[in-house]
Short mmCIF file of C-alpha atoms in Angstrom, two decimals:
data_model
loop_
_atom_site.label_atom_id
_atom_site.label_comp_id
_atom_site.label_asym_id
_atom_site.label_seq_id
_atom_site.Cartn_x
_atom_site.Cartn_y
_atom_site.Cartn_z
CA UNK A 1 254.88 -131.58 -72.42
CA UNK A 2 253.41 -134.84 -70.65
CA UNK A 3 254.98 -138.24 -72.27
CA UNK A 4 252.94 -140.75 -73.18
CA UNK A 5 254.20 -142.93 -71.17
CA UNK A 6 253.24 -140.77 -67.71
CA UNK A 7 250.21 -141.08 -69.47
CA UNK A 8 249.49 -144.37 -69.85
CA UNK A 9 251.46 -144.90 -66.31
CA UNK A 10 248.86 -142.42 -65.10
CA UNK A 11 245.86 -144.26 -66.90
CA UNK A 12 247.07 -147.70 -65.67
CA UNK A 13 247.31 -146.43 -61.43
CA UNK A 14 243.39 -145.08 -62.06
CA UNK A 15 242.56 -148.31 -63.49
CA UNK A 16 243.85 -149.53 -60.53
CA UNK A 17 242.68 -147.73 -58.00
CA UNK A 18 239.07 -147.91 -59.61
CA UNK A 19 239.20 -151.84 -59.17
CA UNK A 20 240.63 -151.67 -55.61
CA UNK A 21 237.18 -149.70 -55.16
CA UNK A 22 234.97 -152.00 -56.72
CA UNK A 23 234.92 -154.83 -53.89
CA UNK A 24 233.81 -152.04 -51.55
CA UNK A 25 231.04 -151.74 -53.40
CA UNK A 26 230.17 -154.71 -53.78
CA UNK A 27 230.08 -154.94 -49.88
CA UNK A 28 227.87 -151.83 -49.65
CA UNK A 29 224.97 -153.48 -51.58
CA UNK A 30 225.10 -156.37 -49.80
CA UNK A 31 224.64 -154.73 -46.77
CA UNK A 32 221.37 -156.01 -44.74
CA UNK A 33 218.60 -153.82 -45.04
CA UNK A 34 216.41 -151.89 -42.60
CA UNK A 35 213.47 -153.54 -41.37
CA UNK A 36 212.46 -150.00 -41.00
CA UNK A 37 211.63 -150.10 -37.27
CA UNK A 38 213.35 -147.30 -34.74
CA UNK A 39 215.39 -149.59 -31.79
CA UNK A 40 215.02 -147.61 -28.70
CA UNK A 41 216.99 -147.35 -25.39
CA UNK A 42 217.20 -145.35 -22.35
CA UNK A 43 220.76 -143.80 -21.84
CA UNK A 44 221.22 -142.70 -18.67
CA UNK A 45 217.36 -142.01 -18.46
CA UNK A 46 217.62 -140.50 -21.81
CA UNK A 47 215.06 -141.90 -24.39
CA UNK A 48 217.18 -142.68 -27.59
CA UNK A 49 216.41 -144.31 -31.07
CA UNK A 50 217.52 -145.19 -34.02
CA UNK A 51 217.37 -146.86 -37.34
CA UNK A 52 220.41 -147.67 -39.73
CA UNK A 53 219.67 -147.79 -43.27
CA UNK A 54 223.54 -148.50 -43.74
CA UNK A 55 223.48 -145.55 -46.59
CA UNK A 56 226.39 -142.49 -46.45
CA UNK A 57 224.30 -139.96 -45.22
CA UNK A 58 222.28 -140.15 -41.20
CA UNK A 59 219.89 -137.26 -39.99
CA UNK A 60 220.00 -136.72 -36.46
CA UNK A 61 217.68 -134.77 -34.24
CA UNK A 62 216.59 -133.34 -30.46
CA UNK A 63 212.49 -133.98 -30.45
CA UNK A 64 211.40 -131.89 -27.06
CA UNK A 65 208.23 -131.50 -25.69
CA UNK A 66 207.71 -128.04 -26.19
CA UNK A 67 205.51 -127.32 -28.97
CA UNK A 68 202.56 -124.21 -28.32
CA UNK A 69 200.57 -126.82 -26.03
CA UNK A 70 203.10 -126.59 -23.36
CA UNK A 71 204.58 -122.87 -23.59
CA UNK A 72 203.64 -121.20 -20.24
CA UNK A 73 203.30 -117.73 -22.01
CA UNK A 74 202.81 -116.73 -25.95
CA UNK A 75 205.23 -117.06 -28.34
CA UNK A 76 208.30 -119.07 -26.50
CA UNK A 77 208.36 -122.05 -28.29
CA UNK A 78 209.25 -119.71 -31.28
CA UNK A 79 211.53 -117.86 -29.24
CA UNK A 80 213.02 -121.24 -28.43
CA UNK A 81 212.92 -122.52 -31.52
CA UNK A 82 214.87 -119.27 -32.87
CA UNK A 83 218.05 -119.42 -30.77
CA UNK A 84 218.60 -122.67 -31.93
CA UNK A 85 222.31 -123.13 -33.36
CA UNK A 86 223.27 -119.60 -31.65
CA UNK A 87 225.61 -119.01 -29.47
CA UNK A 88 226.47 -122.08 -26.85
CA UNK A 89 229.04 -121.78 -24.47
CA UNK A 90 231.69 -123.11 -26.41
CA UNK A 91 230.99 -122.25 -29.80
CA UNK A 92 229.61 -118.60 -31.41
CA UNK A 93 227.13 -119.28 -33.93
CA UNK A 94 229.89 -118.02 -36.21
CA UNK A 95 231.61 -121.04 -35.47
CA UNK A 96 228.75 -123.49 -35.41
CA UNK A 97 227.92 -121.85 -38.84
CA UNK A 98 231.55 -122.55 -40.31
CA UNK A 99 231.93 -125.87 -38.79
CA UNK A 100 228.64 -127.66 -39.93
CA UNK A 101 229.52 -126.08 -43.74
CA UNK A 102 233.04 -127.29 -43.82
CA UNK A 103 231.58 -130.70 -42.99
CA UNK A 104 228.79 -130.36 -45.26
CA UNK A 105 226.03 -130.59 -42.70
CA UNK A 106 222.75 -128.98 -42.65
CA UNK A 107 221.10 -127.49 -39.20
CA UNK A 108 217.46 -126.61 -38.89
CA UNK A 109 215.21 -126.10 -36.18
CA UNK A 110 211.23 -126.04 -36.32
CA UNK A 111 208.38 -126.74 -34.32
CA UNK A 112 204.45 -128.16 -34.08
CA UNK A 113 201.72 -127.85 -31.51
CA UNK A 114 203.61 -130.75 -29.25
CA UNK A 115 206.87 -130.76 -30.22
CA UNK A 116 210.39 -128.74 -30.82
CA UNK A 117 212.28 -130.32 -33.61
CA UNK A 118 216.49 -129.92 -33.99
CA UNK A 119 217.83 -131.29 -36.92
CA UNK A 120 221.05 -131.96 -38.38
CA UNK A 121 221.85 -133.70 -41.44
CA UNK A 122 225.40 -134.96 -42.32
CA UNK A 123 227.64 -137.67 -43.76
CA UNK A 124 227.44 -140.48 -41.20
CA UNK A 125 231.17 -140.35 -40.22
CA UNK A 126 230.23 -137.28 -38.47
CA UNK A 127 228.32 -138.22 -35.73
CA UNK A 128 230.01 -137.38 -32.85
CA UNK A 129 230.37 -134.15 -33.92
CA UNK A 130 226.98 -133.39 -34.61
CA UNK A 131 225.79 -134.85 -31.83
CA UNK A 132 227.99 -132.93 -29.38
CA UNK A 133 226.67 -130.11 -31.17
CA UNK A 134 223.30 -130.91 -30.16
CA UNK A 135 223.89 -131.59 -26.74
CA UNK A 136 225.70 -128.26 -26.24
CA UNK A 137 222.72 -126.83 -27.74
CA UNK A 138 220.21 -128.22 -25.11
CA UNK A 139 222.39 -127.59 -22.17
CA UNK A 140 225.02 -124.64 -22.94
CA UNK A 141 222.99 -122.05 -24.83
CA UNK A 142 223.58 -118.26 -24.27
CA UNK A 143 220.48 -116.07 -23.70
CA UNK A 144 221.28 -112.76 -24.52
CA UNK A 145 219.40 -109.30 -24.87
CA UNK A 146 221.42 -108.54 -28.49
CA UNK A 147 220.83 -111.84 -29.64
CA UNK A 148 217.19 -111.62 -28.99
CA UNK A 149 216.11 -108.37 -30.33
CA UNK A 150 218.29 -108.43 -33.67
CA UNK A 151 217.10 -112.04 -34.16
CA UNK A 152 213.68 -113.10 -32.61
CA UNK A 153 211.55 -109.90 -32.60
CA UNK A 154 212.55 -109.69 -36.28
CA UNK A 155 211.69 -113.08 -37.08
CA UNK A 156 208.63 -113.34 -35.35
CA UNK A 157 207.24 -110.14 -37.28
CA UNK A 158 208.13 -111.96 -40.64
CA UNK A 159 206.02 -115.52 -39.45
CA UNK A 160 203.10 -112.90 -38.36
CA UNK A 161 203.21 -111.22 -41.12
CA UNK A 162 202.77 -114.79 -43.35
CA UNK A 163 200.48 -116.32 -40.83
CA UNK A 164 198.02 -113.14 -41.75
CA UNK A 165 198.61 -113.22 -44.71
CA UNK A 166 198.06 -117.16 -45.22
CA UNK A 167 193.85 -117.65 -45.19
CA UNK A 168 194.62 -121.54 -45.12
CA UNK A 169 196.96 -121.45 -42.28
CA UNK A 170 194.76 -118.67 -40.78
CA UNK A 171 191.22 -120.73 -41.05
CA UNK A 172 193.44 -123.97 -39.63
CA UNK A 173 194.78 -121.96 -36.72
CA UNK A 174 191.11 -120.74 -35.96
CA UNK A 175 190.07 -124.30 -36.26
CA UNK A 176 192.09 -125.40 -33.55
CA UNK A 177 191.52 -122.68 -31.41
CA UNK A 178 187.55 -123.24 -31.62
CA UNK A 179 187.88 -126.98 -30.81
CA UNK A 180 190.18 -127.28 -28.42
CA UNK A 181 190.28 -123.24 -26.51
CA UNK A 182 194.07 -123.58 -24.48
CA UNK A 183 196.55 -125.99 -25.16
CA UNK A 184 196.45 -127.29 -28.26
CA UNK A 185 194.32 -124.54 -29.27
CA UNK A 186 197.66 -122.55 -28.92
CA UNK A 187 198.25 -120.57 -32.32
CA UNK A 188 201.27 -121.98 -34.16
CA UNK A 189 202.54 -118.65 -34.26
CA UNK A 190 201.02 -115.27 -32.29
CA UNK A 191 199.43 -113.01 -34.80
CA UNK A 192 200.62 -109.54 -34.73
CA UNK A 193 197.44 -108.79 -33.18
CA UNK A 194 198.67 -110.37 -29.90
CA UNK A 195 200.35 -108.21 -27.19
CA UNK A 196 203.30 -110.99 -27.26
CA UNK A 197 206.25 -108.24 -26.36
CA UNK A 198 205.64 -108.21 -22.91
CA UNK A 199 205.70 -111.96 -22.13
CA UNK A 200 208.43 -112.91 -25.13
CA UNK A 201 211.69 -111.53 -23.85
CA UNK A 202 215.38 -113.62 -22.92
CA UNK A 203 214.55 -113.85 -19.50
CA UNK A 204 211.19 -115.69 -20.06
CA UNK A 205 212.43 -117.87 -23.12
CA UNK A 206 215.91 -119.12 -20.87
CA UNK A 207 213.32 -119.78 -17.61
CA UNK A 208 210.99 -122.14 -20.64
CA UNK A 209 214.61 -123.55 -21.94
CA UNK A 210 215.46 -124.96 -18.31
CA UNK A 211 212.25 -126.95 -18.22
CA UNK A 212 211.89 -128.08 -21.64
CA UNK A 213 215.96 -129.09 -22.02
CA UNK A 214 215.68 -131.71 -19.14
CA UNK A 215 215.90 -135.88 -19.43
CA UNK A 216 212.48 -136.43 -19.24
CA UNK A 217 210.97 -133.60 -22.04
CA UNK A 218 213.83 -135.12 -25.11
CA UNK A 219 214.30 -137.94 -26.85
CA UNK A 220 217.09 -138.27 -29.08
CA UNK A 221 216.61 -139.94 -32.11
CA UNK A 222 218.98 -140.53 -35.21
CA UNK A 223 217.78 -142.35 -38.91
CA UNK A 224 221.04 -143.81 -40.59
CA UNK A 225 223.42 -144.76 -37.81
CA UNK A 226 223.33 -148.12 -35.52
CA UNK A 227 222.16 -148.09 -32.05
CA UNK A 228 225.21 -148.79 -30.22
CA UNK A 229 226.74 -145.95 -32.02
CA UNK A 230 224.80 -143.92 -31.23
CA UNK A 231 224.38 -144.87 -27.79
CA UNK A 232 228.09 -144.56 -27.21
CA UNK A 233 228.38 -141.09 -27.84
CA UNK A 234 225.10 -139.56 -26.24
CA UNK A 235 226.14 -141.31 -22.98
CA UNK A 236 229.58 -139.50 -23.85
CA UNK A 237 228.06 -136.00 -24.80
CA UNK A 238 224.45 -135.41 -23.16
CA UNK A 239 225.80 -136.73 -19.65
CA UNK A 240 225.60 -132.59 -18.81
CA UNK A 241 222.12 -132.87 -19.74
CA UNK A 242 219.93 -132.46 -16.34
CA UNK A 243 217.16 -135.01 -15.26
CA UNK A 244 215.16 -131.90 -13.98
CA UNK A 245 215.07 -127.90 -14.25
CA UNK A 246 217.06 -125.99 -12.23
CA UNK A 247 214.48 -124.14 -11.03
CA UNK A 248 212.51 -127.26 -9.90
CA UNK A 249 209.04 -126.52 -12.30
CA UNK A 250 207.87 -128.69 -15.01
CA UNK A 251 205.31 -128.41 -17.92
CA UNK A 252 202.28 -127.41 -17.84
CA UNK A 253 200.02 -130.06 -18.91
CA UNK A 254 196.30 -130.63 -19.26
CA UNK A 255 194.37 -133.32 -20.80
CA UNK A 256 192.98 -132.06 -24.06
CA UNK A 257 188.88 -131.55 -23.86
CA UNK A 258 187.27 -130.61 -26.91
CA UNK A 259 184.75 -128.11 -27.04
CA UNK A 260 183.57 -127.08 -31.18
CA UNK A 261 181.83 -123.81 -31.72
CA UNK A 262 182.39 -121.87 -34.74
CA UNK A 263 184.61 -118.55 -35.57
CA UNK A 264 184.36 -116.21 -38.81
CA UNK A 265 186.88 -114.08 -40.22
CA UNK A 266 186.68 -111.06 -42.72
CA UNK A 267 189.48 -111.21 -44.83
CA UNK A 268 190.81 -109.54 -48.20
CA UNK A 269 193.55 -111.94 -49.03
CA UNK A 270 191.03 -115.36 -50.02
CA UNK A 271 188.91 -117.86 -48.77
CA UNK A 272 189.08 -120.72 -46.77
CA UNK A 273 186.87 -122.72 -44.22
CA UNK A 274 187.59 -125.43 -42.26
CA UNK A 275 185.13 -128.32 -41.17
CA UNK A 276 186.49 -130.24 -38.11
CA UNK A 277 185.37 -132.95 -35.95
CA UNK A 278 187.10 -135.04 -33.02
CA UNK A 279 189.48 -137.02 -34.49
CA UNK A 280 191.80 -139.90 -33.87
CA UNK A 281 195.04 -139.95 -31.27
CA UNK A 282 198.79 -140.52 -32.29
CA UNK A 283 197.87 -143.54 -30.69
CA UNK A 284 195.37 -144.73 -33.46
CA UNK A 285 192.37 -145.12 -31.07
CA UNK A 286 189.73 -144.44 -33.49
CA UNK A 287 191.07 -145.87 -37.06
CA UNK A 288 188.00 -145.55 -39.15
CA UNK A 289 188.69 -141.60 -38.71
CA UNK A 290 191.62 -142.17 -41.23
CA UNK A 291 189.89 -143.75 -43.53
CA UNK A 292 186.94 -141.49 -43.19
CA UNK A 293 189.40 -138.45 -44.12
CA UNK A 294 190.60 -140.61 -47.25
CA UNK A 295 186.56 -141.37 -48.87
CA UNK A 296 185.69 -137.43 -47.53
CA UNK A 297 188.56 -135.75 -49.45
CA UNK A 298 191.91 -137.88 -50.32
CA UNK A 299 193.71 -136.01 -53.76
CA UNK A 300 194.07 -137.83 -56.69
CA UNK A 301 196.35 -141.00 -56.42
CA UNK A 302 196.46 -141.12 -60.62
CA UNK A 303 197.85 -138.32 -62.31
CA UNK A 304 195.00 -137.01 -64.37
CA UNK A 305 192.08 -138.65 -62.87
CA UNK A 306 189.35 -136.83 -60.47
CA UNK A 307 190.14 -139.33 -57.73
CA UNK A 308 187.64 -141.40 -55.93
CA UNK A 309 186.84 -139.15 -52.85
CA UNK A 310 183.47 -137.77 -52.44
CA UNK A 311 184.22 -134.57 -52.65
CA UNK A 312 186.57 -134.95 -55.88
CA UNK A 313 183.29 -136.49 -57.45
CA UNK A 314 180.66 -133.62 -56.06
CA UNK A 315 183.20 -131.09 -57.32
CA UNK A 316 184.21 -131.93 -60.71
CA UNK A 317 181.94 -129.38 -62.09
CA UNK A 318 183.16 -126.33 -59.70
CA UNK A 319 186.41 -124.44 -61.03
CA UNK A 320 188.32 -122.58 -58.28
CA UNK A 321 187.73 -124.56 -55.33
CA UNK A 322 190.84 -126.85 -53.84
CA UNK A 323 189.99 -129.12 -50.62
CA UNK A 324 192.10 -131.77 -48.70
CA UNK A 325 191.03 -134.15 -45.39
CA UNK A 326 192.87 -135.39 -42.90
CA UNK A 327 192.95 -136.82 -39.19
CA UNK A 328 195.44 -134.42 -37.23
CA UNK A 329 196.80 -136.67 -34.95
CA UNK A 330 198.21 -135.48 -31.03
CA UNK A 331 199.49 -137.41 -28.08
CA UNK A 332 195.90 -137.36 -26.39
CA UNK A 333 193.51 -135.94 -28.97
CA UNK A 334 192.96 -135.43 -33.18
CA UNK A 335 191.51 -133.56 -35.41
CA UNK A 336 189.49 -134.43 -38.52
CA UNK A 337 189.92 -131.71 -40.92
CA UNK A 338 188.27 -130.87 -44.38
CA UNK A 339 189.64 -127.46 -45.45
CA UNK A 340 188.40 -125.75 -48.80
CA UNK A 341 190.15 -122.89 -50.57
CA UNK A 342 189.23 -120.87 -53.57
CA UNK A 343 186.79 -118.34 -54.45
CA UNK A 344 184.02 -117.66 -52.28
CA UNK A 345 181.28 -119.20 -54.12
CA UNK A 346 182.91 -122.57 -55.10
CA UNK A 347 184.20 -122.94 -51.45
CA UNK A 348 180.43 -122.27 -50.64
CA UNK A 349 179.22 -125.00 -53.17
CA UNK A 350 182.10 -126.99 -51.64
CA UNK A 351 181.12 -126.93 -47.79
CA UNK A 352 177.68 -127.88 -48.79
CA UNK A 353 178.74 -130.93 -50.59
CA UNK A 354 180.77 -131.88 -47.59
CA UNK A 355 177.43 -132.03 -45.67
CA UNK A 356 175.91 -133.98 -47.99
CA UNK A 357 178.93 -136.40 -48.23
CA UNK A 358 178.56 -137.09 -44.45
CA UNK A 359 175.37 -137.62 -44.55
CA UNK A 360 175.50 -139.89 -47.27
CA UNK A 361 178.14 -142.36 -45.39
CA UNK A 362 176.01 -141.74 -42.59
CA UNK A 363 173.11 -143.55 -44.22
CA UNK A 364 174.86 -146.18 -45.68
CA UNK A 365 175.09 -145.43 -49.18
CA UNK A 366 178.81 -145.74 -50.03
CA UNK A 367 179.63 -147.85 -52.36
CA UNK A 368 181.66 -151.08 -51.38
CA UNK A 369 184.53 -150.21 -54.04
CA UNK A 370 184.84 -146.39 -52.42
CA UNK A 371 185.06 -148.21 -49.05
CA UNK A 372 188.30 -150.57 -50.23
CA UNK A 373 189.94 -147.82 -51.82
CA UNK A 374 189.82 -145.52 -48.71
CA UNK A 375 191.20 -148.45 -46.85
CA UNK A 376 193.98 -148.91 -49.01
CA UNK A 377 194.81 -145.14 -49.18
CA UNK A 378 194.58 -144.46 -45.68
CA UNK A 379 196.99 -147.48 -45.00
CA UNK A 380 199.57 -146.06 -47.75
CA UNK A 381 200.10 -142.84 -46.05
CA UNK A 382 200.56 -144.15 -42.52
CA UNK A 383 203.43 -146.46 -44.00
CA UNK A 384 204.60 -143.76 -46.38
CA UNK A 385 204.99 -141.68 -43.17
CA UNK A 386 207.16 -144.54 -41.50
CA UNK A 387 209.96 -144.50 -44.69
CA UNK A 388 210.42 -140.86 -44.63
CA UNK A 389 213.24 -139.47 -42.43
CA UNK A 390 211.98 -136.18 -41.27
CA UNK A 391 208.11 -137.40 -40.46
CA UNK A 392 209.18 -140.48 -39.08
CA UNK A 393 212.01 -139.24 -37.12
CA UNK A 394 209.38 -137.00 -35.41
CA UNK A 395 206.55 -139.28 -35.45
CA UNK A 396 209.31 -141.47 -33.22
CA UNK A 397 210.56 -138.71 -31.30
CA UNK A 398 207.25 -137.39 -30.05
CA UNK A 399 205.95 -140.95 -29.55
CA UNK A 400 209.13 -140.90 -26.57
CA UNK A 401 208.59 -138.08 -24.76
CA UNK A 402 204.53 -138.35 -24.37
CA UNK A 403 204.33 -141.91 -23.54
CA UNK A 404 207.81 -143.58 -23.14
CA UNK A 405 207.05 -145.54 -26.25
CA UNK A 406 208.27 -145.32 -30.61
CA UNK A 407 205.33 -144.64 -32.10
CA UNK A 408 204.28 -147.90 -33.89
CA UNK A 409 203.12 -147.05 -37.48
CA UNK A 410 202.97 -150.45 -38.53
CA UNK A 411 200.57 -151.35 -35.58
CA UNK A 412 198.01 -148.30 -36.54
CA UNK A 413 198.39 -149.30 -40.30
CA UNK A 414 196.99 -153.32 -39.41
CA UNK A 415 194.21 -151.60 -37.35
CA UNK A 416 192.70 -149.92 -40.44
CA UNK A 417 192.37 -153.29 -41.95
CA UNK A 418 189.50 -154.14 -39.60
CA UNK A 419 187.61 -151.17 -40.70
CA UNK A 420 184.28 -151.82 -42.66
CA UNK A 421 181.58 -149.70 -44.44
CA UNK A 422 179.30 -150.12 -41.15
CA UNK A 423 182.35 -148.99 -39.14
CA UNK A 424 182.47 -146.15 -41.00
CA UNK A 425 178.72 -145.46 -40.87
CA UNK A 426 178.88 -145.39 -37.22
CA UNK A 427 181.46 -142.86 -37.57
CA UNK A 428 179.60 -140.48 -39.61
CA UNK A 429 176.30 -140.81 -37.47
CA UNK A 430 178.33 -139.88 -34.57
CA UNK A 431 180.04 -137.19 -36.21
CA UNK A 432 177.23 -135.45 -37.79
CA UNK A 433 175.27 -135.86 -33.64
CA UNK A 434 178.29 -134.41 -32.09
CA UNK A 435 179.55 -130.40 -32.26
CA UNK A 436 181.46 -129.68 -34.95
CA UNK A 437 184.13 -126.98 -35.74
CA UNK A 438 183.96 -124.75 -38.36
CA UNK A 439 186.32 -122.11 -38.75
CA UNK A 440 185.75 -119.49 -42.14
CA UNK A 441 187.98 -116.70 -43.35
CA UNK A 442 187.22 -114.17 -46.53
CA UNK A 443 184.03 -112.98 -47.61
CA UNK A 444 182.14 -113.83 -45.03
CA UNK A 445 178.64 -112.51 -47.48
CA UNK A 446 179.19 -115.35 -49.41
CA UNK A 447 180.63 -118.24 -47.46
CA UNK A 448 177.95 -119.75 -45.09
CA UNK A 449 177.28 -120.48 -41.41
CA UNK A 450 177.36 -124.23 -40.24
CA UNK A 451 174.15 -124.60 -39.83
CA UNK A 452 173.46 -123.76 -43.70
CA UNK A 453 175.16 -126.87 -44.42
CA UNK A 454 173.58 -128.76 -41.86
CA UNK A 455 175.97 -129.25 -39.07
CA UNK A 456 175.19 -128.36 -35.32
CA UNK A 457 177.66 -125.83 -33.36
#
């Protein structure tokens, strides 16, 4: 049996331990806070950013420019993206596995249109590990025939399979396709339709890997650890890293042209159109298209209020029917969206009120008050989008590798504060005079053509 005494001996050392703790504490909220800017900095002509929050926890990740845009053949940049964390040439993903768990660190790989994203998440003490990780990743990956037909065939049938499946993502892949043909138009992921087997093999995803892991396609860019940290051990790690591909070819890029048309589905599975116009670049060149996307179709800010949006107030009345707006931004083009979902009938009632909306803000006759609170909405999510880790880190990332430069959300949120209700007319005229984009999927009996809701193809 414990005395009492080894007790209370036992209480008092806790006691003091706990106060030896406090002071460090203290220290920890005094700490200086982030201004919540990325610092940048070329490493060995490696872009590199960072921002330190100065909390216990830092998220570090490869961006690349190799989203669908830039693949040379279908389906690589998932192939890519799917022998992330496998086996390098020092590790087995066994042992990548293993190590990242024991440390309590979290790997993930993903990708958009422009960009291939590696993450890792882990206590910030673990830096250099993780980010020798990464750089083995990008320069020492194995290629390998089992690898890719027990892993990548098998995955890619699964993201089909929910990309067919998925009328929203479906109608939104269509969208892009319509508007901008090659390039961007790229689906996010081939449908099982495509003959992708005989261009998505090892061989053709290792000959894409040498061009996209070079200096000038990656940026490196880490949220919760200080730049010369950071710094330090990328110059230590990614110094294997080449500044071109082996086999001397780069990407493949084209300026984006825009083009509009329309494109109609039959499917079983729901319904969902998408209304597109040009839109506004990463760089913010056209800013009333971000406010024009908040007064079309921003959700309810309030919980249990319709919201102030146009097409919250045309579509109280209609059950079934979801819709959301927003400017798809890219490194040389964007995309204003309006997508509706939900039973054929209210989506129908629901495209037709988007035509009147337009043409409404067109003519002038928004009301002032509508006008401030897109303003203010559309400036809130910018900013939001600067706080968060993951959006921000690739909002940075891809900002690096297109034009050499952190993309400045700050910046694009003071240029919406010059936008005014004849701004915003202008848009709208211009819009509704240009070719739109109108992607439908579902039953096509019911949901109408563009030009039943007035816009030109």
């Amino acid at each position: 049996m414990i005395s009492r005494s080894s007790l209370a001996k036992s209480a008092q050392q806790v006691v003091r331990r706990s106060c030896s703790v406090q002071p460090l504490q203290g220290r920890g909220f005094a700490a200086a806070a982030s201004s919540g800017a990325f610092e940048t900095a070329d490493v060995s002509g490696l872009k590199v950013a960072s921002r330190d929050a100065h909390g216990p926890t830092t998220k570090l990740a490869i961006v690349a420019k190799a989203g669908t845009r830039y693949q040379p053949l279908p389906g690589l940049t998932v192939g890519l993206e799917e022998f992330a964390f496998k086996n390098t040439q020092r590790r087995s993903a066994l042992r990548i596995t293993r190590e990242s768990e024991l440390l309590g660190g979290q790997l993930s790989a993903t990708h958009t249109r422009e960009a291939l994203v590696l993450e890792a998440s882990f206590l910030r003490d673990d830096l250099p590990y993780f980010t020798e990780l990464l750089a083995e990743v990008v320069s020492m990956t194995k290629y390998t025939t089992h690898e890719f037909h027990e892993d990548v065939e098998r995955l890619l049938h699964l993201k089909q399979a929910a990309l067919d499946a998925n009328v929203d993502a479906l109608a939104l892949d269509n969208a892009h396709a319509v508007a901008f043909h090659n390039g961007l138009g790229a689906s996010i992921y081939p449908s099982s339709s495509s003959p992708v087997q005989k261009y998505l093999n090892e061989e053709y995803i290792a000959s894409y890997a040498d061009v996209v892991y070079s200096k000038p396609n990656i940026a490196v860019v880490a949220d919760g650890a200080s730049a010369s940290d950071l710094s330090g051990w990328v110059s230590k790690f990614f110094k294997d890293v080449p500044a071109t591909s082996q086999s001397g070819q780069s990407l493949k890029t084209e300026a984006t042209k825009y083009y509009g048309g329309e494109q109609r589905t039959s499917h079983h599975a729901g319904n969902s159109m998408v209304i597109a116009f040009p839109g506004s670049d990463a760089a913010g060149s056209k800013p009333e298209i971000a406010v024009l996307a908040a007064l079309l179709g921003g959700q309810p800010t309030i919980k249990w209020a319709p919201g102030f949006s146009l097409l919250s107030k045309a579509t109280s009345g209609a059950s079934g029917v979801s819709f959301s707006a927003a400017n798809l931004a890219y490194s040389d083009a964007g995309l204003l969206t309006i997508q509706l979902s939900g039973n054929a009938a209210s989506v129908r009632k629901a495209a037709e009120e988007t035509g009147k909306a337009l043409k409404s803000i067109a003519n002038g006759a928004v009301s002032k008050d509508d006008v401030t609170k897109a303003i203010s909405n559309a400036k809130f999510s910018i900013l939001e989008k600067a706080q968060l880790r993951s959006p921000s880190i690739l909002l940075t990332g891809s900002g690096l590798v297109h034009t050499g430069k952190a993309s400045d959300l700050a910046t694009l949120a003071k240029g919406i504060d010059g936008i005014t209700a004849d701004k915003l007319k202008t848009a709208a005229k211009a819009l509704l005079e240009s070719k739109a984009t109108v992607s439908t999927v579902g039953d096509l009996f019911v949901l109408p053509y563009a030009e039943e809701i007035g816009l030109r193809v």
